[in-house]
PDB file of C-alpha atoms and ligand atoms in Angstrom:
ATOM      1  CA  UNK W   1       0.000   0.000   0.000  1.00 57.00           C
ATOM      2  CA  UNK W   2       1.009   3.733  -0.536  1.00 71.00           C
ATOM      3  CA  UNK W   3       2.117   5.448   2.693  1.00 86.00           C
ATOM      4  CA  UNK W   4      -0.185   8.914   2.610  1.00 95.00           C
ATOM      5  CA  UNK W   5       2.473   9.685   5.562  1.00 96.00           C
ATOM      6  CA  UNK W   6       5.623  11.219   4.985  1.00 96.00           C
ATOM      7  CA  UNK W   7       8.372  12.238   7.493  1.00 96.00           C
ATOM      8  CA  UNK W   8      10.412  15.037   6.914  1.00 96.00           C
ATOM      9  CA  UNK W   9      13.709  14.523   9.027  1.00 95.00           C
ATOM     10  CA  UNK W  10      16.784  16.942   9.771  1.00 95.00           C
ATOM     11  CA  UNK W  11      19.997  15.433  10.598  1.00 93.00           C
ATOM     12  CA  UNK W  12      23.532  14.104   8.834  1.00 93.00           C
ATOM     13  CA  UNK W  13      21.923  12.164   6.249  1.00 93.00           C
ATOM     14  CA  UNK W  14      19.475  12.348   3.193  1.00 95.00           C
ATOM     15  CA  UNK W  15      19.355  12.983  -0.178  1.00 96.00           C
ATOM     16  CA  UNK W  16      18.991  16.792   0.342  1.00 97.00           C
ATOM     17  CA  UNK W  17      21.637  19.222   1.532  1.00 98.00           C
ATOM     18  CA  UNK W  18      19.678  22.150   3.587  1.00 97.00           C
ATOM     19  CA  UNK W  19      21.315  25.706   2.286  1.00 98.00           C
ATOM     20  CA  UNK W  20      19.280  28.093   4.247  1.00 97.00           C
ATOM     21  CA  UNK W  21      16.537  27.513   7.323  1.00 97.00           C
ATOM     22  CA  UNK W  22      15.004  30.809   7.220  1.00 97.00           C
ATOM     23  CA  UNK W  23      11.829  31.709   9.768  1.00 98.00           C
ATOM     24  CA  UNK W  24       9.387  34.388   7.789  1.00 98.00           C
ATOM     25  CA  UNK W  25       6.960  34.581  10.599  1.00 98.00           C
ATOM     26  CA  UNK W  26       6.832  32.814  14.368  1.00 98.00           C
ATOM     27  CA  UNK W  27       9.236  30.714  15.902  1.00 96.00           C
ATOM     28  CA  UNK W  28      12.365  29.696  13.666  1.00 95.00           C
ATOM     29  CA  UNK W  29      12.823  25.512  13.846  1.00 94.00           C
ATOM     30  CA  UNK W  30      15.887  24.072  14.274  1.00 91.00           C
ATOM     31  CA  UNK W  31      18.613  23.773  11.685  1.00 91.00           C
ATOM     32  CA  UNK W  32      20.243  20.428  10.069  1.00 94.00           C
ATOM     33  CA  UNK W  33      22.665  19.783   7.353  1.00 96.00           C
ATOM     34  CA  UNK W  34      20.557  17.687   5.283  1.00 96.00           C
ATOM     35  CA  UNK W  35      16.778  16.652   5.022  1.00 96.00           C
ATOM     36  CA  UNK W  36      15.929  12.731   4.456  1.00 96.00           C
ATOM     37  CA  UNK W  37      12.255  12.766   3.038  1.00 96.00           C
ATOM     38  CA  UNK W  38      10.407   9.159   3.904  1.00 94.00           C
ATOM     39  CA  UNK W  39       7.349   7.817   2.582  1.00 92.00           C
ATOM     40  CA  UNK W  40       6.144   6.505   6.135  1.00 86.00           C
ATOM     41  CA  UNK W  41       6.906   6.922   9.813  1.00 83.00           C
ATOM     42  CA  UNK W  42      10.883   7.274  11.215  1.00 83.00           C
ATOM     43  CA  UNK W  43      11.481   6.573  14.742  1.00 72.00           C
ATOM     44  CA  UNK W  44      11.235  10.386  17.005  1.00 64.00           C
ATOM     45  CA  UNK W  45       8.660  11.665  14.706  1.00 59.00           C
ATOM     46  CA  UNK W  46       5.818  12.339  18.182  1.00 59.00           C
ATOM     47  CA  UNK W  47       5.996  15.785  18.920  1.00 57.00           C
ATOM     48  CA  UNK W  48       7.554  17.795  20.485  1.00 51.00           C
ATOM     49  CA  UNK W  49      10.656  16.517  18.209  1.00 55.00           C
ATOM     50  CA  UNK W  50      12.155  19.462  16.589  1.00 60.00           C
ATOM     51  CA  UNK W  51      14.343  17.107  13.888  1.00 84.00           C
ATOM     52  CA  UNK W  52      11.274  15.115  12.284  1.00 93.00           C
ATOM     53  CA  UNK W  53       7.789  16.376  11.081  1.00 95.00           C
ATOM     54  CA  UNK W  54       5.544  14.847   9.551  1.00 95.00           C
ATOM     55  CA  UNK W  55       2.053  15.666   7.635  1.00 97.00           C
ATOM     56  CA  UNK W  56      -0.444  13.656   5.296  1.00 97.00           C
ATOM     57  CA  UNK W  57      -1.445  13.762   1.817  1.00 97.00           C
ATOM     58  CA  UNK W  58      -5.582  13.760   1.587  1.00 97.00           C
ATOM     59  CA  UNK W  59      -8.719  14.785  -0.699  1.00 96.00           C
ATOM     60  CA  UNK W  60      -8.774  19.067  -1.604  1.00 97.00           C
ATOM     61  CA  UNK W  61     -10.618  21.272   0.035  1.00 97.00           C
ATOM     62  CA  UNK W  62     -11.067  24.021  -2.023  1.00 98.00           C
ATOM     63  CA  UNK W  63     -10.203  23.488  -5.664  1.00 98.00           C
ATOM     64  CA  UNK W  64     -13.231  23.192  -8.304  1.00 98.00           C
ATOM     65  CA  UNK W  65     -14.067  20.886 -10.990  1.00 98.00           C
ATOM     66  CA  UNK W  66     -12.571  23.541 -13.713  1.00 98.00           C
ATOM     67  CA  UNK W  67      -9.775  24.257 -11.318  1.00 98.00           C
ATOM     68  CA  UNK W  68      -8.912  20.599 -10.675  1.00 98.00           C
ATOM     69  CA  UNK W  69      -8.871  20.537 -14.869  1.00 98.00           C
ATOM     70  CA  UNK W  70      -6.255  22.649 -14.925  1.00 98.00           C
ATOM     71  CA  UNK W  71      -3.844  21.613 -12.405  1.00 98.00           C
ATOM     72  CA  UNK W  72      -3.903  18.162 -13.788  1.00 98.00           C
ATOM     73  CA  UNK W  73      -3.365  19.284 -17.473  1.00 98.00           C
ATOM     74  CA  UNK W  74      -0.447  21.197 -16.353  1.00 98.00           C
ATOM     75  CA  UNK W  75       1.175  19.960 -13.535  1.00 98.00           C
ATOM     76  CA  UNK W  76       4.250  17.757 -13.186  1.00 98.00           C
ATOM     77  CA  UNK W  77       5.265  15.058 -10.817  1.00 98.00           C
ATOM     78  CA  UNK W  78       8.153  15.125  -8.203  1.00 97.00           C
ATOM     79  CA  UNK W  79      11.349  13.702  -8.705  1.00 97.00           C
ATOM     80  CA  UNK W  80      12.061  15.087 -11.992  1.00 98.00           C
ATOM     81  CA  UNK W  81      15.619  14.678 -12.836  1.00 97.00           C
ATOM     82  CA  UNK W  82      16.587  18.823 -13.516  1.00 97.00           C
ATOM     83  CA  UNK W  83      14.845  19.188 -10.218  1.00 98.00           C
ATOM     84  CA  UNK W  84      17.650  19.724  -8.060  1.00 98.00           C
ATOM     85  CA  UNK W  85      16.010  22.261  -5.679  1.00 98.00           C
ATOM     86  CA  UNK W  86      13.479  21.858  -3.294  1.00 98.00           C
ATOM     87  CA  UNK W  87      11.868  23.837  -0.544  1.00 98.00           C
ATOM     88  CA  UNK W  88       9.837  22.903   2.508  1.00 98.00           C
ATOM     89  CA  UNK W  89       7.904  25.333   3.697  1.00 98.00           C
ATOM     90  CA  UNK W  90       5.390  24.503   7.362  1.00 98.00           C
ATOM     91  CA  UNK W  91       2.950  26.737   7.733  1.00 98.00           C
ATOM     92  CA  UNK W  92       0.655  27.150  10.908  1.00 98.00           C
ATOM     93  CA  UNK W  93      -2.348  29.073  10.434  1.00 98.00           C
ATOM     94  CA  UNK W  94      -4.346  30.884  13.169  1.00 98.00           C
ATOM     95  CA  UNK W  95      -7.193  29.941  15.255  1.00 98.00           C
ATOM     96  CA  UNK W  96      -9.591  32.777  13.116  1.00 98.00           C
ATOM     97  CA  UNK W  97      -8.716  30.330  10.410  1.00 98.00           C
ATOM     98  CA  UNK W  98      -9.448  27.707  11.583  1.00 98.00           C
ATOM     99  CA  UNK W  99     -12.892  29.273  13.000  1.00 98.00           C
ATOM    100  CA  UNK W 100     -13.875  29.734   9.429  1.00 98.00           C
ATOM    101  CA  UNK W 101     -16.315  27.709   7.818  1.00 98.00           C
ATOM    102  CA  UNK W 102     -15.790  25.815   4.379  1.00 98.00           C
ATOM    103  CA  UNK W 103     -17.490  28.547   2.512  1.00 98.00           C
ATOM    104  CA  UNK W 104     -15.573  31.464   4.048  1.00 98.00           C
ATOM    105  CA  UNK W 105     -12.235  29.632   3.806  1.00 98.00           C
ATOM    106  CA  UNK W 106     -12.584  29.329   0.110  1.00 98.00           C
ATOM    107  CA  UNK W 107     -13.459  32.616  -0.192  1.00 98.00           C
ATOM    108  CA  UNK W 108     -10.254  34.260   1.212  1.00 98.00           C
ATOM    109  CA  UNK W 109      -8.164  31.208  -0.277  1.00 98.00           C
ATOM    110  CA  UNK W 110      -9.335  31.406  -3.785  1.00 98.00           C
ATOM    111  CA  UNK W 111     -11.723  34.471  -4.484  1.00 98.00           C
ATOM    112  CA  UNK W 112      -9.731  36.803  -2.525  1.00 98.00           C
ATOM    113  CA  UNK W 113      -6.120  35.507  -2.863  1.00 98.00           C
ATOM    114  CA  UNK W 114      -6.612  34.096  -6.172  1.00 98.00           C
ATOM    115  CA  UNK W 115      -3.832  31.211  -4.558  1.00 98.00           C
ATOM    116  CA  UNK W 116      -4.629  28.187  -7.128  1.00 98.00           C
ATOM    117  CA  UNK W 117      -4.897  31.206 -10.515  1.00 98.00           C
ATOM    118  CA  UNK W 118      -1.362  32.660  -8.825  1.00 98.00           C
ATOM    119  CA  UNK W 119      -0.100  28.881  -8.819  1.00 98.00           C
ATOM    120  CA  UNK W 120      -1.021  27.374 -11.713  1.00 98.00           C
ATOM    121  CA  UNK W 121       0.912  30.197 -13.301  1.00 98.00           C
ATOM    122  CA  UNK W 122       3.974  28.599 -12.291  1.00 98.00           C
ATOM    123  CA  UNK W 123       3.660  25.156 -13.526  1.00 98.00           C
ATOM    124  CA  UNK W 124       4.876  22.610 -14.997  1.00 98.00           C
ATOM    125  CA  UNK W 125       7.845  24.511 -13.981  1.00 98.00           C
ATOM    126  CA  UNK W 126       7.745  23.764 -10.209  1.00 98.00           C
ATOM    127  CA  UNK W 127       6.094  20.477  -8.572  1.00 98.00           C
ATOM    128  CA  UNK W 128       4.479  20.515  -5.501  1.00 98.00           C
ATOM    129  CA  UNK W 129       2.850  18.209  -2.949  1.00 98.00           C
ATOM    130  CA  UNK W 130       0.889  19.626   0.432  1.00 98.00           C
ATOM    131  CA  UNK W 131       0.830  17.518   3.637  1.00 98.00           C
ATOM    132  CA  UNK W 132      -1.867  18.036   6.127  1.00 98.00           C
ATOM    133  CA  UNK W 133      -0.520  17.620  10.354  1.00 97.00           C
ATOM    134  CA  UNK W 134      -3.647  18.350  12.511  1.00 96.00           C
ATOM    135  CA  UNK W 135      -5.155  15.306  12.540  1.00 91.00           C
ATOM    136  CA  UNK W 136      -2.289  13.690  13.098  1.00 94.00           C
ATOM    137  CA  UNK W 137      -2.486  14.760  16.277  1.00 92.00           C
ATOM    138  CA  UNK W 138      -3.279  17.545  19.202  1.00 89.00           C
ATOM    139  CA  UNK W 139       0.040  19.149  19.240  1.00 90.00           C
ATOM    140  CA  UNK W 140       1.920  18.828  15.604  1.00 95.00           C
ATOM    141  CA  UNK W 141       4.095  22.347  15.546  1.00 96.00           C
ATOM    142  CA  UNK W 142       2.391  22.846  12.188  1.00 97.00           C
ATOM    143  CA  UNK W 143      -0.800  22.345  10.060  1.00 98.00           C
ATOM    144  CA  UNK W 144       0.778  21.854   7.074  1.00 98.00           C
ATOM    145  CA  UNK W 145       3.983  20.681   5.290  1.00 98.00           C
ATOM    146  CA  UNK W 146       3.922  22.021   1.784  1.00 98.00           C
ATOM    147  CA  UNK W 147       7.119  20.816  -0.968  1.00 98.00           C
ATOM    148  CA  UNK W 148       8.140  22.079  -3.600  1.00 98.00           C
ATOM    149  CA  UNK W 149      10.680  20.805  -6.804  1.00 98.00           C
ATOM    150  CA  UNK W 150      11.690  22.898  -9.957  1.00 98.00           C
ATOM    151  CA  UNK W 151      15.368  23.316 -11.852  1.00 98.00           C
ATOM    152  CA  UNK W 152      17.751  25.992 -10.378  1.00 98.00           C
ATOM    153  CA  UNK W 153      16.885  28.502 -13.210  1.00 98.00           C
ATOM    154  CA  UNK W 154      13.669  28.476 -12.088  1.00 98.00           C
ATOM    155  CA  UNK W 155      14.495  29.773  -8.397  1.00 98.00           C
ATOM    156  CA  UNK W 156      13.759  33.493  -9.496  1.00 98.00           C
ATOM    157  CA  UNK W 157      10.163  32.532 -10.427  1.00 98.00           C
ATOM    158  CA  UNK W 158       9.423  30.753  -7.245  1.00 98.00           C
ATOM    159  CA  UNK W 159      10.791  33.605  -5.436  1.00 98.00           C
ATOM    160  CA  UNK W 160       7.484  35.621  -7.430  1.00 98.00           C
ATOM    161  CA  UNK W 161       5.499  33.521  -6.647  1.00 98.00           C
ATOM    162  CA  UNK W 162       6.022  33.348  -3.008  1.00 98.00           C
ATOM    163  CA  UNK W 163       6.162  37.163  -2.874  1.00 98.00           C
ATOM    164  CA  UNK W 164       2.815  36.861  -4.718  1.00 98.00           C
ATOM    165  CA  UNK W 165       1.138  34.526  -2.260  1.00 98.00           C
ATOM    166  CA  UNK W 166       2.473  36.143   0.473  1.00 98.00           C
ATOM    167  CA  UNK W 167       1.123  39.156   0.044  1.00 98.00           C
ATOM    168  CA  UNK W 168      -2.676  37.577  -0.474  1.00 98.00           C
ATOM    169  CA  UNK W 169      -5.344  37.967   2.362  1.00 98.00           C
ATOM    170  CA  UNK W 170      -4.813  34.441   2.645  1.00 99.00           C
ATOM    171  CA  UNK W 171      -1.238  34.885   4.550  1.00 98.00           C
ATOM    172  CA  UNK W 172      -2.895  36.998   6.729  1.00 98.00           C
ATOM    173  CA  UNK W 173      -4.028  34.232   8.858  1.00 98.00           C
ATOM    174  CA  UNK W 174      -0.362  32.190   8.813  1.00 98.00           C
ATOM    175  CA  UNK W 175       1.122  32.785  12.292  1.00 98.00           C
ATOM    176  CA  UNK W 176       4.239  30.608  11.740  1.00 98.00           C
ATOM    177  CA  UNK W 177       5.960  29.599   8.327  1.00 98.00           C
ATOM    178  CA  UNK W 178       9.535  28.552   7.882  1.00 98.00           C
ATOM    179  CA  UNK W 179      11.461  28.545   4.713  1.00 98.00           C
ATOM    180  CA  UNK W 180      13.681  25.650   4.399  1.00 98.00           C
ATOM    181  CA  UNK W 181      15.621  25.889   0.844  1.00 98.00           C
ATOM    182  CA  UNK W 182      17.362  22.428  -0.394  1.00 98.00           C
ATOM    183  CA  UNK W 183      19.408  21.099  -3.200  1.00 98.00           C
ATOM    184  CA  UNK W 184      19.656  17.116  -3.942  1.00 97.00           C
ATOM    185  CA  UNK W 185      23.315  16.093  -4.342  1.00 93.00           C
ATOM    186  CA  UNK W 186      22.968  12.470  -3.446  1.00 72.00           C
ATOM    187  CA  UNK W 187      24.186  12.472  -0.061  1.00 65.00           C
TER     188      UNK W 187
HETATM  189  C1  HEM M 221       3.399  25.645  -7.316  1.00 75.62           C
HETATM  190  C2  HEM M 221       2.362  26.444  -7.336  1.00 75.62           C
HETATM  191  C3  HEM M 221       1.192  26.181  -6.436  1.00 75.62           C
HETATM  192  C4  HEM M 221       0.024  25.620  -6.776  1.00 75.62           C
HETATM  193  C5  HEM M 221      -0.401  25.152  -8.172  1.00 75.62           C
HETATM  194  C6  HEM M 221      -0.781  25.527  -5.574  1.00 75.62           C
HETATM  195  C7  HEM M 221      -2.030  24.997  -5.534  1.00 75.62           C
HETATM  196  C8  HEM M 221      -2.741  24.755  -4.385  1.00 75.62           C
HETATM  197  C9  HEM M 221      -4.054  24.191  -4.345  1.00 75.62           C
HETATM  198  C10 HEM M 221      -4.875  23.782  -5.563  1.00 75.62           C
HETATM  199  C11 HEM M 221      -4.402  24.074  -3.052  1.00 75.62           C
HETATM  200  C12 HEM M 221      -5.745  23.613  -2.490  1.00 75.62           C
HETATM  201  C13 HEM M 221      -5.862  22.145  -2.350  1.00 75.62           C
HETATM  202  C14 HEM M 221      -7.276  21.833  -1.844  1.00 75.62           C
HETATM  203  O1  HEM M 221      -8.238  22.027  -2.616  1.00 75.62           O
HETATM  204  O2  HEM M 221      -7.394  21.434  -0.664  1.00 75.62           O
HETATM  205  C15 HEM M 221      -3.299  24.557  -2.261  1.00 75.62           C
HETATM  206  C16 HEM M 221      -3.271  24.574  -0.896  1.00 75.62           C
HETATM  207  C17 HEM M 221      -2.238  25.075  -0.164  1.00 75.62           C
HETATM  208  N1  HEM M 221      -1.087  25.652  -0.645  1.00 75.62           N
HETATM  209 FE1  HEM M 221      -0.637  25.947  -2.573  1.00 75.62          FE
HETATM  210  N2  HEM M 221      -0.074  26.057  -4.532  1.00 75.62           N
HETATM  211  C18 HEM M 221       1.129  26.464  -5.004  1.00 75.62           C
HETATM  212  C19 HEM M 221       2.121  27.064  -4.266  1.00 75.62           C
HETATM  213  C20 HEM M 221       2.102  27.209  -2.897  1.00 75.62           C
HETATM  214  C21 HEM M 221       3.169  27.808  -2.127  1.00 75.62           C
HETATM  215  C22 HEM M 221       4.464  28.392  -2.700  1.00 75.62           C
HETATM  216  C23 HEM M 221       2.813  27.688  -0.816  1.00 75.62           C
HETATM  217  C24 HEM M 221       3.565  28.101   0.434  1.00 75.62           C
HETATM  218  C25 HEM M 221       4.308  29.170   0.517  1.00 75.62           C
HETATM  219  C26 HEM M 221       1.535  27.034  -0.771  1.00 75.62           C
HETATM  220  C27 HEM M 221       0.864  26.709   0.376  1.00 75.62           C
HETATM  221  C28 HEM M 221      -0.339  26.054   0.422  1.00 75.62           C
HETATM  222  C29 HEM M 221      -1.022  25.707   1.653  1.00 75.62           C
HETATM  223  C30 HEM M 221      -0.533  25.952   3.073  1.00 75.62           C
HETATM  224  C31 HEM M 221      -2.209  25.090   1.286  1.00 75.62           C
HETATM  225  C32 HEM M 221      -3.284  24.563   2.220  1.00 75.62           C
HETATM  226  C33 HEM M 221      -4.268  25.667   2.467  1.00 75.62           C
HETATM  227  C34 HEM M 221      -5.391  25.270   3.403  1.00 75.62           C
HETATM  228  O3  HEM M 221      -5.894  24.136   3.293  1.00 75.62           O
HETATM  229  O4  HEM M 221      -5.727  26.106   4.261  1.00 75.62           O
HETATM  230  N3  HEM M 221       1.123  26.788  -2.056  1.00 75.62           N
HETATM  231  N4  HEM M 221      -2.302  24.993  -3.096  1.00 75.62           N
END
């Protein structure tokens, strides 16, 4: 069976060296040398561990049939072999997020901060997958793991785009992020 879980862990080995650990808003985590990304559990991955996290793949929320469409006809998978660079981004959002309901999430997400239009602007060119944490359990540091892939001339564009998102009423409810860039070199 396909693990939906996926452990993120910081340490010595992996096949990612970490360049920068960079905290854009809330607590900064701690740093590593290199990232090894796991399609299942590793061993220290309960919170409160600061070297392992650890989210879920699942169903979308928010996108629409049309949407949906698109991202499929455009989008590319990870582990492309140009794709030497990768960032990790967690992302906590607030409680007045989470007090939202379906309807008025979707509104700020999409018809406010336009975050799948800004996105899809940026494929195939960059690969992505997003990893849910709070059901994982009570006290995961964040409520989502998002990862990203593209070539290294194509750093400048995801720059845009995170400047882009970033400045979307959407971001306006993320209380912690982290910015974790990466390059593959085997290990
Ligand atoms: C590569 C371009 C991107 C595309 C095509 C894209 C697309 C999407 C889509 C379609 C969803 C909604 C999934 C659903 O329906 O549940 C989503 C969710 C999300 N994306 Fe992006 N995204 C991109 C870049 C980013 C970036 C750069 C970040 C972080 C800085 C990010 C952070 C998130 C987060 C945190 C969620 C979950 C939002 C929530 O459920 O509250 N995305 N993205």
């Amino acid at each position: 069976m396909t693990s939906r879980l996926f452990s993120f862990a910081g340490g010595d080995t992996g096949a990612w060296r970490v360049t920068s650990v960079r905290a854009v808003v809330g607590e900064p985590i701690a740093q590593a040398a290199r990232l090894l990304v796991v399609a299942d559990a590793v061993a220290g991955s309960e919170p409160p561990s600061g070297r392992v996290l650890r989210g879920i793949t699942s169903n979308e929320r928010y996108v629409v049939r049309s949407e949906k469409e698109q991202l499929l006809a455009k989008q590319q998978g990870l582990g492309r072999p140009e794709a030497t660079c990768a960032v990790l981004i967690p992302i906590r959002k607030s409680p007045a997020w989470w007090a939202l309901t379906q309807d008025e999430r979707r509104a700020v997400f999409e018809e406010q901060s336009h975050h799948t239009r800004i996105g899809l602007s940026y494929l195939p060119a960059v690969a992505r997958r997003l990893h849910h944490c709070r059901d994982l359990s009570g006290n995961e540091p964040f409520d989502f793991l998002t990862w990203f892939e593209f070539a290294p001339e194509h750093e400048g564009a995801f720059n845009h785009m995170l400047a882009e998102l970033r400045a979307t009423p959407e971001w306006a409810y993320v209380e912690r992020e982290v910015d974790i860039r990466l390059v593959r070199d085997g290990g």
